[in-house]
Amino acid sequence: MHKNFLNISDFNKKDLEEILETANRIENKSLDIDLNKKKIGLIFEKPSTRTRLSFISGIHELSGIPIEIDTKNLNLSRNESFIDTVKMFNLYLDCIILRTNDHNKFSIMNSYFDKTIINALSDVSHPCQILSDYYTLIETFDRKELDICWFGDFNNVLYSLIDLSNVTGSIKINIFTDESLVNRNFLKKANNVHINNEISKDILSKTDCVMTDVFTSMNDNFDQNKKNKLMQYQVNSEIMKHTNNQTVFMHCLPANIGEEVTEEVITSSKSIVLKQAYNRKVIQKGLISWLNI
Ligand code: CP
Ligand code: NVA
């Protein structure tokens, strides 16, 4: 039994399949979950549209009570410590969903909060996003063996995608990026992940999905040099024309249109970004239910 959901790598293939199955059963109404007014705190130390709204609406649909906590209004802003604050969360809440730019906060929180903690994005991972994207891809292709091309930055979303490839053993990832941005340490654990600095028409013609994300994540400072390097990996019509008829385009959103992706691609018939965003709610309802908070 897992208490928390912090990284995809904490789970095995069977766990992930059970979460997907739970989500699917709730969505097709063959499983009815009642959270019975469990109180779920949501803390966003960074902006969020999709994660915030998909969790809040999903928790309502399961008859739980979402409580958005604005840390500026807590006595944290008057020097009450993070640990003392978490001890109070432990008295009042049944689960915490946290978005933070410091992944270490999860382990501190875990020491003082006895119940479930869910990672709603950190500097090093975005497991809810990638589990949801896995669900969307299975829904689209009706199979778990997948070929994904990632374009652009080495970031939290990509780290979770690589974790997913490692755990499932059935997802091949080709990363197209500048060599200077590659985190080789992280790749030591990866068996089915390949780095490409040159665009390959052959790889693109065989891929199920072209995926990208912003050049500058929330935890990053803007770097013009990095942007210049990544512009060569922009997902545009020139890239997409080498893909096959079934290939889809995915982006976790928000997008910086004109940087990592063009308007033409993100609004094209290959783009499934809205389906992706909708499935955040589907998968997170399954996740909360599976975690048995
Ligand atoms: N994809 C995603 O997590 O979106 P938000 O930052 O809007 O929550
Ligand atoms: N990599 C992006 C994802 C946003 C959902 C960021 O961290 O800003």
Coordinates of N, CA, C and O and ligand atoms in Angstrom, one line a residue, residues 44 47-52 99 120-121 126 129 218 252-254 280, ligand 1:
F44 N -0.5 25.6 -3.8 CA 0.3 25.9 -5.0 C 1.2 27.0 -4.7 O 0.8 28.2 -4.6
P47 N 2.2 29.1 -10.0 CA 0.9 29.2 -10.7 C 0.4 27.8 -11.2 O 1.2 26.9 -11.5
S48 N -0.9 27.7 -11.4 CA -1.4 26.4 -11.9 C -2.9 26.7 -12.4 O -3.7 27.3 -11.7
T49 N -3.2 26.3 -13.6 CA -4.6 26.3 -14.1 C -5.1 24.9 -14.1 O -6.1 24.6 -13.4
R50 N -4.5 24.0 -14.9 CA -5.1 22.7 -15.1 C -5.0 21.8 -13.9 O -6.0 21.2 -13.5
T51 N -3.9 21.8 -13.2 CA -3.7 20.9 -12.0 C -4.7 21.4 -10.9 O -5.4 20.6 -10.3
R52 N -4.7 22.7 -10.7 CA -5.6 23.2 -9.7 C -7.1 22.9 -10.0 O -7.8 22.3 -9.2
R99 N 2.2 21.7 -4.9 CA 3.1 22.1 -6.0 C 4.2 23.0 -5.5 O 3.9 24.0 -4.8
A120 N 2.0 17.7 -7.1 CA 1.3 18.4 -8.1 C 2.2 19.2 -9.1 O 1.8 20.1 -9.8
L121 N 3.5 18.8 -9.0 CA 4.6 19.3 -9.8 C 5.7 19.8 -8.9 O 5.4 20.6 -7.9
H126 N 6.8 15.7 -12.5 CA 5.4 16.0 -12.7 C 4.6 14.7 -12.9 O 4.1 14.5 -14.0
Q129 N 0.9 14.6 -14.3 CA 0.9 14.9 -15.8 C 1.2 13.7 -16.6 O 0.5 13.3 -17.6
M218 N 8.9 26.7 -14.6 CA 8.6 27.7 -13.5 C 9.8 27.8 -12.6 O 10.0 28.9 -12.0
C252 N 1.9 19.5 -22.3 CA 1.2 19.5 -21.0 C 0.5 20.8 -20.8 O -0.5 20.9 -20.0
L253 N 0.9 21.9 -21.5 CA 0.4 23.2 -21.4 C 0.7 23.8 -20.0 O 0.7 23.0 -19.0
P254 N 0.9 25.1 -19.8 CA 0.7 26.1 -20.9 C 1.9 26.1 -21.9 O 3.0 25.8 -21.5
R280 N -6.5 14.9 -17.1 CA -5.9 15.2 -15.8 C -6.9 14.9 -14.7 O -6.6 14.3 -13.7
Ligands
CP1 N1 0.0 21.0 -17.2 C1 -0.1 21.6 -16.0 O1 0.3 21.1 -14.9 O2 -0.8 22.8 -16.1 P1 -0.9 23.8 -14.9 O3 0.5 24.4 -14.6 O4 -1.8 24.9 -15.5 O5 -1.4 23.2 -13.7

